[in-house]
Coordinates of C-alpha atoms in Angstrom, one line a residue:
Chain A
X275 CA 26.6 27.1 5.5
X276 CA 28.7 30.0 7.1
X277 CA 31.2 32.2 5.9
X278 CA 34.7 32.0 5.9
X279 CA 35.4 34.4 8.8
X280 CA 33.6 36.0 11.8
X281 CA 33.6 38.7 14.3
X282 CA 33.3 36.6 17.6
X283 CA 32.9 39.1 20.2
X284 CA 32.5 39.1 24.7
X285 CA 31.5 42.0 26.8
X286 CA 32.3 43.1 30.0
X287 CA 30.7 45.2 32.5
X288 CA 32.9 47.5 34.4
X289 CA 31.1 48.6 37.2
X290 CA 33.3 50.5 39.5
X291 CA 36.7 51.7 39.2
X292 CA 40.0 50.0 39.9
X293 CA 37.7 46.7 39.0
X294 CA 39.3 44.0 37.0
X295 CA 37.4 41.6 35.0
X296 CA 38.5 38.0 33.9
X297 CA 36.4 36.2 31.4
X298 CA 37.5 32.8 29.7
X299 CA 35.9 31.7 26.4
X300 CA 36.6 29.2 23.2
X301 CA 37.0 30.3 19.9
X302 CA 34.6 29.0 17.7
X303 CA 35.0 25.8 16.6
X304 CA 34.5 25.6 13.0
X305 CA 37.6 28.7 13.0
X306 CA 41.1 27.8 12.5
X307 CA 43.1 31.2 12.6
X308 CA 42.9 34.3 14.5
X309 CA 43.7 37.1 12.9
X310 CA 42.7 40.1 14.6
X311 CA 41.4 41.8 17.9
X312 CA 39.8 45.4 18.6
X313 CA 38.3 46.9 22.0
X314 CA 35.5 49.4 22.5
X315 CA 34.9 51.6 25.0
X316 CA 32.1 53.2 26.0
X317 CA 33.6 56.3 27.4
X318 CA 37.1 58.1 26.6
X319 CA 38.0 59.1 29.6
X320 CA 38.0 55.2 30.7
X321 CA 40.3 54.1 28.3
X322 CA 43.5 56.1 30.1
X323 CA 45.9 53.6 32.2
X324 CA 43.2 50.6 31.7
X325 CA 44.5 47.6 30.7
X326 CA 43.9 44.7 28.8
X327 CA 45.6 41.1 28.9
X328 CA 44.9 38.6 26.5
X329 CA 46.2 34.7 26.3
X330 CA 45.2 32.0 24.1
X331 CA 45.7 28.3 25.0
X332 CA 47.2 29.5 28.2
X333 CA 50.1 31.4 25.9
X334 CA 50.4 35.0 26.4
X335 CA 49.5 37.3 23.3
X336 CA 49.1 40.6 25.4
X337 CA 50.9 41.1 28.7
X338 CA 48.0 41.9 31.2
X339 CA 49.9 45.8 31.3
X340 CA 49.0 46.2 27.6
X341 CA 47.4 49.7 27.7
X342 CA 43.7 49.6 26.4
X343 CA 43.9 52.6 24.6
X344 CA 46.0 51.3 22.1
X345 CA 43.4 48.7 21.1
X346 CA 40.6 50.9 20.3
X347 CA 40.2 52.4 16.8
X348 CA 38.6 55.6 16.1
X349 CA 37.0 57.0 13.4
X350 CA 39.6 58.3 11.8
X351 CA 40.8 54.7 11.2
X352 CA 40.2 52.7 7.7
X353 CA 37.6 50.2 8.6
X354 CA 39.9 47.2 7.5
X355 CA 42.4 48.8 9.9
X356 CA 40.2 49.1 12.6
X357 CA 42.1 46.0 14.8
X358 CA 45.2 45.1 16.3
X359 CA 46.1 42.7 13.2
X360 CA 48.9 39.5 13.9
X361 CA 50.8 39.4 10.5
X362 CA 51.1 35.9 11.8
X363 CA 47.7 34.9 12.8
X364 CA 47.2 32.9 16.0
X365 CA 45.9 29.3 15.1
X366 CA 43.6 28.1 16.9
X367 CA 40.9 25.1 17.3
X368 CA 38.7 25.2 19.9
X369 CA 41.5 27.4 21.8
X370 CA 40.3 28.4 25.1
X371 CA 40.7 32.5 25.1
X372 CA 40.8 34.3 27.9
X373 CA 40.9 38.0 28.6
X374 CA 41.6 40.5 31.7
X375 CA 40.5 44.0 31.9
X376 CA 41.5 46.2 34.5
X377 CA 40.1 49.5 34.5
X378 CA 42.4 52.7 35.4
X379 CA 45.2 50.0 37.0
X380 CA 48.1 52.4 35.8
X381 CA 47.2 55.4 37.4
X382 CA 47.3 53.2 40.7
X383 CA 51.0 53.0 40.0
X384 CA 52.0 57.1 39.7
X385 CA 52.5 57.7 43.7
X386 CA 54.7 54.8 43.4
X387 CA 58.1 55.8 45.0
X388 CA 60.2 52.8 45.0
X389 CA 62.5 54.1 42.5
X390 CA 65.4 55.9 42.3
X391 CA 64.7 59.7 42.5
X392 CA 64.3 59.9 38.6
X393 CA 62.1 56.9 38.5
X394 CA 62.6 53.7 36.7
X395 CA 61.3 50.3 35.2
X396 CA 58.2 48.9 37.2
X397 CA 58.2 45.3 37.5
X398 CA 56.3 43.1 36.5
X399 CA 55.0 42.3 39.8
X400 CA 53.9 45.6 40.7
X401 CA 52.4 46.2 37.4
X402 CA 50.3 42.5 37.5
X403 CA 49.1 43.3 41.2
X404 CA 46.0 41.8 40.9
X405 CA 48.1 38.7 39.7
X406 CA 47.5 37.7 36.2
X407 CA 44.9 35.3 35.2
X408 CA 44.9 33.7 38.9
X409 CA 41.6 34.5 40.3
X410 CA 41.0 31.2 42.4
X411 CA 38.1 30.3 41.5
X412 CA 36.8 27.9 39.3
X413 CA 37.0 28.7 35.6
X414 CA 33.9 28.8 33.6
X415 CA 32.0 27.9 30.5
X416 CA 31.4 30.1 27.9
X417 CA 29.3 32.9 28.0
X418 CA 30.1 33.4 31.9
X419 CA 32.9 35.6 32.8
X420 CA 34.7 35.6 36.1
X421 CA 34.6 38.7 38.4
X422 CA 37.1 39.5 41.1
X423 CA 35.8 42.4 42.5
X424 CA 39.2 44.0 43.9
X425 CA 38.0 47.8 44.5
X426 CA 40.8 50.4 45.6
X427 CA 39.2 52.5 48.0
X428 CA 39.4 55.9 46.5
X429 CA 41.1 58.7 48.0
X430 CA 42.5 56.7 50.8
X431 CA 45.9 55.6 50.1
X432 CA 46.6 51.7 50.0
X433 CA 49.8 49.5 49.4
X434 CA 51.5 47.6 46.9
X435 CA 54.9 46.1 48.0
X436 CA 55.0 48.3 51.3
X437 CA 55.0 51.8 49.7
X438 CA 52.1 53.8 50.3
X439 CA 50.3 54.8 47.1
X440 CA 47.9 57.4 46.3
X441 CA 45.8 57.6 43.4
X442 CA 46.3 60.8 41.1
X443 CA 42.7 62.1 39.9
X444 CA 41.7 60.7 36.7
X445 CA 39.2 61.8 34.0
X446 CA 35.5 61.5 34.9
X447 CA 34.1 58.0 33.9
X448 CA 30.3 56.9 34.6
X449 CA 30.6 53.4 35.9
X450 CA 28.9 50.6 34.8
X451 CA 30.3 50.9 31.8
X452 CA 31.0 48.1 29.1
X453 CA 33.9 47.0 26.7
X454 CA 33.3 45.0 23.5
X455 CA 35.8 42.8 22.6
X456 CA 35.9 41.8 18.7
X457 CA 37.9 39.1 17.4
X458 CA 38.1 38.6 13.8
X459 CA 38.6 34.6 13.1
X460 CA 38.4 32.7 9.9
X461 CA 38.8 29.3 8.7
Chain B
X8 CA 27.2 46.8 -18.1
X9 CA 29.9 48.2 -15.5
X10 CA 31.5 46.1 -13.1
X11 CA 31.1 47.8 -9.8
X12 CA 27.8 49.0 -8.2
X13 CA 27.4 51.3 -5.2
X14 CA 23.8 50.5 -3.8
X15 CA 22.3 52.4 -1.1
X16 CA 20.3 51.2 1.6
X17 CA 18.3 54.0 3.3
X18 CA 16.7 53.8 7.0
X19 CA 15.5 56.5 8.7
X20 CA 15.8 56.3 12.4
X21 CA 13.3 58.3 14.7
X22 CA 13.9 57.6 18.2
X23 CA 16.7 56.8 20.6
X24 CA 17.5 53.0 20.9
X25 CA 15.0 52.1 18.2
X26 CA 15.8 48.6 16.1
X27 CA 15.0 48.3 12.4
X28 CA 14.6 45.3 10.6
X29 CA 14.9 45.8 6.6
X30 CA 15.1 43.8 3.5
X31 CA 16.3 44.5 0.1
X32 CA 17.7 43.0 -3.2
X33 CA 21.2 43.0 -4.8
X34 CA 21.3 44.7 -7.8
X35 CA 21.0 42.5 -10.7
X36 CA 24.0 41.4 -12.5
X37 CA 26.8 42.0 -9.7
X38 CA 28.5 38.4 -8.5
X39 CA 30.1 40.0 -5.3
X40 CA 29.5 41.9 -2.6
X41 CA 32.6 43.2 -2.0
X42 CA 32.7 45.8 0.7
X43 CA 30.6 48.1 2.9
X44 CA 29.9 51.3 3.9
X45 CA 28.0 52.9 6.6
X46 CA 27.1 56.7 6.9
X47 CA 25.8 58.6 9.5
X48 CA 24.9 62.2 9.5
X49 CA 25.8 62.8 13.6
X50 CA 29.3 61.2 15.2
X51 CA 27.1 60.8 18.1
X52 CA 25.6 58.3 17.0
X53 CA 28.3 55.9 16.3
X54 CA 29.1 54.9 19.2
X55 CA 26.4 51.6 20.2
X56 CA 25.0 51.3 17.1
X57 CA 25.2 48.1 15.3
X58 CA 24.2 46.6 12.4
X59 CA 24.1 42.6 11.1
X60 CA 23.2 41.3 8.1
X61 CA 22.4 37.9 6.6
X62 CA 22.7 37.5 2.8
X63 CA 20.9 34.6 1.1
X64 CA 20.2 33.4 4.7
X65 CA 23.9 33.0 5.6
X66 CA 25.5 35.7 8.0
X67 CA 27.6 38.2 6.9
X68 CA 27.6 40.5 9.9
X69 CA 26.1 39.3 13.4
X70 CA 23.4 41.6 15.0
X71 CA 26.2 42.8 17.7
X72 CA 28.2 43.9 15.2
X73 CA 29.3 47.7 15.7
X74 CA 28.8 50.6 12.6
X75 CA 31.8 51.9 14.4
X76 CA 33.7 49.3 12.6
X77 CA 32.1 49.9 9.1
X78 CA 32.3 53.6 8.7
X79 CA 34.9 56.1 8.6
X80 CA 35.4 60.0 9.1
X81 CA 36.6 62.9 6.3
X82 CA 40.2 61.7 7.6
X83 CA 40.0 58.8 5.7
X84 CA 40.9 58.6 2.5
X85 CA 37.9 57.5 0.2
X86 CA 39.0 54.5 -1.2
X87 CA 39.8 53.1 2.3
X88 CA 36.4 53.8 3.2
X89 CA 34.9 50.8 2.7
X90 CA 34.7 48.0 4.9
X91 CA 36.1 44.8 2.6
X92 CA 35.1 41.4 3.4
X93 CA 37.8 39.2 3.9
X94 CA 36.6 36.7 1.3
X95 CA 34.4 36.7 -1.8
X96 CA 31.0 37.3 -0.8
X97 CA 28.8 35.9 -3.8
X98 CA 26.0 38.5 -4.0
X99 CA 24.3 36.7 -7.1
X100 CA 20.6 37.1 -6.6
X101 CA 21.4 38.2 -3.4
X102 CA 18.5 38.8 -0.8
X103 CA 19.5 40.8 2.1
X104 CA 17.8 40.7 5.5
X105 CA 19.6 43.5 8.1
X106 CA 19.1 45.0 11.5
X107 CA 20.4 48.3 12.3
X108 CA 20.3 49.6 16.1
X109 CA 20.8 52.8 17.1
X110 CA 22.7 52.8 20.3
X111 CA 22.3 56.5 21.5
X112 CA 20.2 55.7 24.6
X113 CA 22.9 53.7 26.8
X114 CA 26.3 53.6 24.8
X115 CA 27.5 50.4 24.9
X116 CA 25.3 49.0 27.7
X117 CA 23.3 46.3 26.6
X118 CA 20.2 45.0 29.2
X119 CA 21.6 41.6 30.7
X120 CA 18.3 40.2 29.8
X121 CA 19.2 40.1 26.1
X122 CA 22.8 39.7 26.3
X123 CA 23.5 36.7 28.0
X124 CA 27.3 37.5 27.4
X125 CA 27.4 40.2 30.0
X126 CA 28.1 39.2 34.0
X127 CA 26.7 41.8 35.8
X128 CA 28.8 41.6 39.1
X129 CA 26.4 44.2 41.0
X130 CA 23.4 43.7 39.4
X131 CA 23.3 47.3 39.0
X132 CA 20.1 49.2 37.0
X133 CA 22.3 51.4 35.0
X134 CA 19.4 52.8 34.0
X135 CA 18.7 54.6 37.0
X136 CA 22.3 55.9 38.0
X137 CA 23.1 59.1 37.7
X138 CA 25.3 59.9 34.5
X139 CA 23.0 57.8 32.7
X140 CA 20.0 60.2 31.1
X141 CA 18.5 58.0 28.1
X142 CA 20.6 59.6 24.9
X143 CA 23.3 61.5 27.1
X144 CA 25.0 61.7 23.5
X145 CA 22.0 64.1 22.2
X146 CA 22.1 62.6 19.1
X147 CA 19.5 64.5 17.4
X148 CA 16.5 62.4 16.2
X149 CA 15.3 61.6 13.5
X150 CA 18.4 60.9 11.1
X151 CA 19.0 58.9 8.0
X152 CA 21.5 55.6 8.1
X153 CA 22.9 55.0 4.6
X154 CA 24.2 52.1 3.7
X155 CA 26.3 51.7 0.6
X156 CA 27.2 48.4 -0.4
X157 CA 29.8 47.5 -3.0
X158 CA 29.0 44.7 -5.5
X159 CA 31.3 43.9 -8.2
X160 CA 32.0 41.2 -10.9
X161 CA 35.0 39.7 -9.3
Chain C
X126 CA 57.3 21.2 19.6
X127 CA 57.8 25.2 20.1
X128 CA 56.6 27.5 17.4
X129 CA 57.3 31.1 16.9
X130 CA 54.8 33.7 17.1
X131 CA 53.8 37.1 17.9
X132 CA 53.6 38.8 21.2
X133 CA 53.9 42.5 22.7
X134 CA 56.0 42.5 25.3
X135 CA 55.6 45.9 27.5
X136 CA 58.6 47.7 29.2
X137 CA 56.7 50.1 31.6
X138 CA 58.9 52.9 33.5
X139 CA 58.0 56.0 35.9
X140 CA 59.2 59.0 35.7
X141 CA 59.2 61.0 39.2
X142 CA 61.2 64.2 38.6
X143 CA 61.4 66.5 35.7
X144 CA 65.2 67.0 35.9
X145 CA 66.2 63.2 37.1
X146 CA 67.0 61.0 34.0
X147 CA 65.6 57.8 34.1
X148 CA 67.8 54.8 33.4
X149 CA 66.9 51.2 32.2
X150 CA 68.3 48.2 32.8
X151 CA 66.3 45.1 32.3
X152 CA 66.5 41.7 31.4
X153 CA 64.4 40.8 28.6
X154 CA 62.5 37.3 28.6
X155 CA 64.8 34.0 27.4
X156 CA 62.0 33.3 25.2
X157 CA 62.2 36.3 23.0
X158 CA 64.3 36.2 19.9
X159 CA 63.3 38.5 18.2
X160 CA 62.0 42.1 18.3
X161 CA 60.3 43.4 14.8
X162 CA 58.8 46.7 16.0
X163 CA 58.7 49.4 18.7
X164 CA 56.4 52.0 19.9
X165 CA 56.4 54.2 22.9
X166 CA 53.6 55.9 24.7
X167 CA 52.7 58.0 27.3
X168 CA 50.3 56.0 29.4
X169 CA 49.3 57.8 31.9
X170 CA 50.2 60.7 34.9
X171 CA 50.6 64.1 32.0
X172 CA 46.9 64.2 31.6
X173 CA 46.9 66.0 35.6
X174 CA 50.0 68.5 34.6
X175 CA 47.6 70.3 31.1
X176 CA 45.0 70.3 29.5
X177 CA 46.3 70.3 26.1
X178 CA 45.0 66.7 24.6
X179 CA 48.4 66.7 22.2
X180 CA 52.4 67.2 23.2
X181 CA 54.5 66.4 20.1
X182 CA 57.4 65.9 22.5
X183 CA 57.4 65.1 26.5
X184 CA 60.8 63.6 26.5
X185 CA 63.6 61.8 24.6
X186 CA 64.2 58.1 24.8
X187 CA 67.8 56.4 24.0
X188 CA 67.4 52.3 24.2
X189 CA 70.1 50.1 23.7
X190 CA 69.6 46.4 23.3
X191 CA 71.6 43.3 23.3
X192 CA 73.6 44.5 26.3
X193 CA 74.7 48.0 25.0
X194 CA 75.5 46.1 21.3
X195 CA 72.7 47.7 19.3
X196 CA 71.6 51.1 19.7
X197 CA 68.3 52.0 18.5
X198 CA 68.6 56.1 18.3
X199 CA 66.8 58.5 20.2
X200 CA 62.8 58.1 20.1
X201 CA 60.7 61.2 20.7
X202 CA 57.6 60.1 23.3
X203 CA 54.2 62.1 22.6
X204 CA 51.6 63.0 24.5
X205 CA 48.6 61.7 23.1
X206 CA 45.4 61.5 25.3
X207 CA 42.3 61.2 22.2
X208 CA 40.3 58.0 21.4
X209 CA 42.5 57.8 18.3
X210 CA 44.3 54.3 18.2
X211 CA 47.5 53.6 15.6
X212 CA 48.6 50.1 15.0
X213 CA 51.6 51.9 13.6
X214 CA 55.4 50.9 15.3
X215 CA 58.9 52.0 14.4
X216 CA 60.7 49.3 12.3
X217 CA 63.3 47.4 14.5
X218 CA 64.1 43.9 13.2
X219 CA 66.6 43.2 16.0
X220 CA 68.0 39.6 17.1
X221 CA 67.8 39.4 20.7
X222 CA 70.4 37.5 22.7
X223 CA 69.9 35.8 25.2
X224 CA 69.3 37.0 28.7
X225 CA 70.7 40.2 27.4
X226 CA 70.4 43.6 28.8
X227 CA 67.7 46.2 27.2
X228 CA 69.4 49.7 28.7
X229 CA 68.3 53.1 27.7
X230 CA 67.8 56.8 29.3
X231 CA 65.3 58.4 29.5
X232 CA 65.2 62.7 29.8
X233 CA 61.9 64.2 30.8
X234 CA 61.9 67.6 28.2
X235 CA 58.0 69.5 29.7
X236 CA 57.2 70.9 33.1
X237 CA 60.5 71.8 34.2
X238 CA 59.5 75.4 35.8
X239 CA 59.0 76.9 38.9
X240 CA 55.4 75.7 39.0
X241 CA 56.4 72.1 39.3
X242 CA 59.6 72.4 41.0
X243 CA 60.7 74.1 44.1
X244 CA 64.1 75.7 45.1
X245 CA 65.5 73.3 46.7
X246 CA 65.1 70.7 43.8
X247 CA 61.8 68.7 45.5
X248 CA 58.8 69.0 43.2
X249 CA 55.5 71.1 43.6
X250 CA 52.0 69.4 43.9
X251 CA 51.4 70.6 40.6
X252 CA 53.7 67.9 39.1
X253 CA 52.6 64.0 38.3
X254 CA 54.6 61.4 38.0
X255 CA 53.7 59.5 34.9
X256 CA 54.3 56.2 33.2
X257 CA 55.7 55.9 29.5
X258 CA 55.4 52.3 28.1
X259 CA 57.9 50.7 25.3
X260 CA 55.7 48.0 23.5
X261 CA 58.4 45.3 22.1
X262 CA 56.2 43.5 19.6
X263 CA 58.4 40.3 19.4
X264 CA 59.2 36.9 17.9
X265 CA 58.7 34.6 20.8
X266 CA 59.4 30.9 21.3
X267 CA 57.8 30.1 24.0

C-alpha cells in the first residue's frame, strides 16, 4: 500500500560557480498530478541570480531564467505553504521531468551594455546562454543527472553576443554545495 | 473523550550528524493523524535535518524528507503551524517507526556513497575543502527534537 | 489536442543608469492567453551598491499590456535580498492578444548621488547595474 501523495525529491551538486546542472528524471509512476515544487539551498548567499528551469513532458513550467530565490521557503513560511503550488496541478504519468540549475547565471548579465543608455529587456537568448535543456549529450535514466561543466573564468571578462562582460562580485558561497528539489505529487 | 490530541515525540540529539531511529504508539482512540509539527530549540539546526516516518509500515514521510518543511518560526501564526497531510492519514492503532537526522555537520551535502541521487561532477571530498569545518552552523549539541503530532477523529 | 495550463513567463530588464528610464517593448509569446498574476523582483546587481538586506522602494514600474490597451498601474519594485520566499503575486486577470505588445517604463528612484554619478552624467564605480524581473504567471496553450 502507499499513500495518496509523495515528496519525490533530486539533488544536485553545485560545485563551482557559474556551473549549470541538467538532470532528467520520471515522476513516479503510480502519481497522476503534480501539484507542487520547492528548492533548498544550502547557502543564502547562493540563491542571488541562480536560476532554475523546469519542464515536464518537454513543456515548459519554469523559463530556465526563473530566479531560484523565489522557490525556496523560509521559516517564516506556513509548512503547507512552503512550495510553489499550481492551482492547476500538472498531470502527469510517467512524465519525464527535467530540471536546469544555473548557479549565479544573472549576475553574469550586469556588465552587459547592449542596451540603450538606460538599459532595457534582455532576451531571451542572452538570458538562456548556456542554451536551455540542449546539453548534447545523451539523456539519461533516472537517478543520473547530466553535467555540463561550463565554468566562467572568474575575474577575467568573457563574451556573450560580442559585448565584453564582467562579473560584479557576488556574496561569498562555499562550493560544492547542493540543492534539493521537492516535488509534491499525488494520485 | 476529546477529539483532537497533540502527542509529543521527544529525541534528544547529542552530536553533529547523528541519525536516530525511534518507535512509538498513537494515542488510543484518535482515527487520524492529521498534521505535524516539528520543534527545534536552535534555527541552526534546521537546515539538513530530516525526518521520515512510516506509520503501520506504510510511508508517510521518506527518510530525505527535510524538518525545514515541517516546522515553522514565531512569525507564523499558530494554527498554520502544522504541517497537514494532504489526505486522511488513518492513525487507528497506529505504530510509528521514524528517523530523524541532524544535518548540522555538512548542510545539505549528503556522501555520494549513500545518495545515489547525487552526480558528483568533480568527485570532490567536500569534506576536506576549506569552508567546510564539520558543524560550521555551531549548532550547539546536545538539543531536544520535539515532535508534535496531531491525531483527531475526522 | 492543446490544453491550458500554468506557466511563469519571466520578462527580465537591466537597468544601467540611475537617471535613464528604462522602456519596454516586447512581444509576448502567441501561446499565452492569459495572464492571472504579476510580481516583480529585484534579482540581482543592488546587493553591490548597500548593505541594507531590505529597500521598500528601488524604483517605479508602469506596464502596459495588450499594445498600450490595458494599463496595469504603477508597481513599486523592492529590494529584497533574505532567504524569505513569497508565493504571493498582484492580481491581474488580463486577456492577452495576440502577438501584442507588453510596454512599460521603468524609473530607477535609489543611488542617484554624487557617489554613483559623475558630473558629466557617466556613472561612478560605485554604481551596479542590476536586473529586475516581471514574473507573468500565465494561461498558456501551448
Amino acid at each position: 500500500m502507499i499513500r495518496g501523495f509523495r515528496f519525490q525529491k533530486v539533488s544536485l551538486r553545485i560545485s563551482k560557480s557559474g556551473q549549470r546542472v541538467y538532470f532528467n528524471t520520471e515522476s513516479h509512476k503510480d502519481f497522476t498530478q503534480l501539484k507542487g515544487i520547492a528548492l533548498t539551498v544550502g547557502y543564502e548567499g547562493a540563491l542571488y541570480g541562480s536560476t532554475f528551469g523546469f519542464r515536464i513532458d518537454e513543456k515548459e513550467v519554469l523559463d530556465e531564467s526563473h530566479e531560484a530565490h523565489l522557490l525556496v521557503f523560509g521559516n517564516d513560511v506556513a509548512p503547507n505553504r512552503k512550495m510553489l503550488l499550481f492551482e492547476i496541478p500538472i498531470p502527469i504519468n510517467s512524465s519525464k521531468i527535467e530540471g536546469i540549475y544555473t548557479d549565479s547565471s544573472l549576475q553574469d548579465l550586469l556588465g552587459n551594455a547592449s542596451y540603450n543608455p538606460g538599459g532595457g529587456i534582455i532576451s531571451k537568448n542572452d538570458v538562456n546562454v548556456k542554451k536551455t535543456y540542449v546539453s548534447g549529450k545523451e539523456v539519461v535514466k533516472y537517478s543520473n543527472f547530466q553535467v555540463d561543466g561550463f565554468q566562467m573564468l572568474s575575474g577575467s571578462g568573457f563574451s556573450i553576443g560580442g559585448y565584453s562582460v564582467t562579473p560584479a562580485p557576488v556574496t561569498v558561497v562555499y562550493y560544492p554545495y547542493d540543492v534539493k528539489v521537492t516535488l509534491l505529487l499525488t494520485r | 473523550m476529546k477529539n483532537n490530541k497533540f502527542q509529543r515525540i521527544r529525541l534528544r540529539v547529542s552530536s553533529a550528524g547523528e541519525t536516530i531511529r525511534f518507535n512509538a504508539v498513537c494515542d488510543k482512540g484518535y482515527r487520524t493523524l492529521k498534521g505535524i509539527f516539528v520543534s527545534l530549540p536552535q534555527d541552526k539546526s534546521i537546515l539538513g535535518s530530516t525526518l521520515g516516518f512510516r506509520l503501520n509500515n506504510v510511508e508517510v514521510l521518506d527518510d530525505g524528507h527535510e524538518v525545514k518543511n515541517l516546522t515553522a518560526s514565531n512569525s507564523v501564526a499558530p494554527n498554520n503551524k502544522f504541517f497537514l497531510f494532504p489526505e486522511k492519514v488513518d492513525a487507528s492503532n497506529g505504530s510509528i517507526e521514524g528517523r530523524y537526522s541532524d544535518g548540522s555537520k555538512y548542510p545539505l551535502l549528503v556522501d555520494n556513497g549513500e545518495d545515489t541521487g547525487v552526480f558528483d561532477p568533480g568527485k570532490v571530498d567536500f569534506k576536506n575543502l576549506s569552508g567546510y569545518g564539520t558543524n560550521p552552523f555551531t549548532v550547539v549539541f546536545p538539543y531536544d527534537v520535539i515532535i508534535n503530532i496531531w491525531l483527531t477523529n475526522d | 489536442m492543446t490544453k491550458t495550463r500554468i506557466t511563469y513567463y519571466p520578462v527580465q530588464f537591466i537597468v544601467l543608469h540611475p537617471l535613464i528610464p528604462v522602456t519596454i517593448n516586447t512581444v509576448l509569446p502567441s501561446h499565452i492567453v492569459k495572464i492571472t498574476d504579476i510580481k516583480v523582483v529585484h534579482s540581482v546587481g543592488v546587493q553591490n551598491m548597500t548593505t541594507d538586506k531590505y529597500l521598500p522602494v528601488i524604483g517605479h514600474l508602469s506596464l502596459e499590456f495588450n499594445s498600450k490597451q490595458y494599463h496595469f498601474g504603477n508597481i513599486e519594485v523592492p529590494f529584497d535580498y533574505q532567504t524569505e520566499a513569497s508565493d504571493e503575486f498582484l492580481d491581474a486577470g488580463i486577456d492577452i492578444q495576440r502577438n501584442s505588445l507588453l510596454t512599460g517604463n521603468y524609473e530607477n528612484k535609489v543611488f542617484t548621488g554624487i557617489d554613483y554619478l559623475k558630473a558629466d552624467g557617466t556613472v561612478t564605480d560605485k554604481w551596479s547595474n542590476y536586473i529586475v524581473t516581471i514574473y507573468l504567471k500565465t494561461m498558456s496553450n501551448d
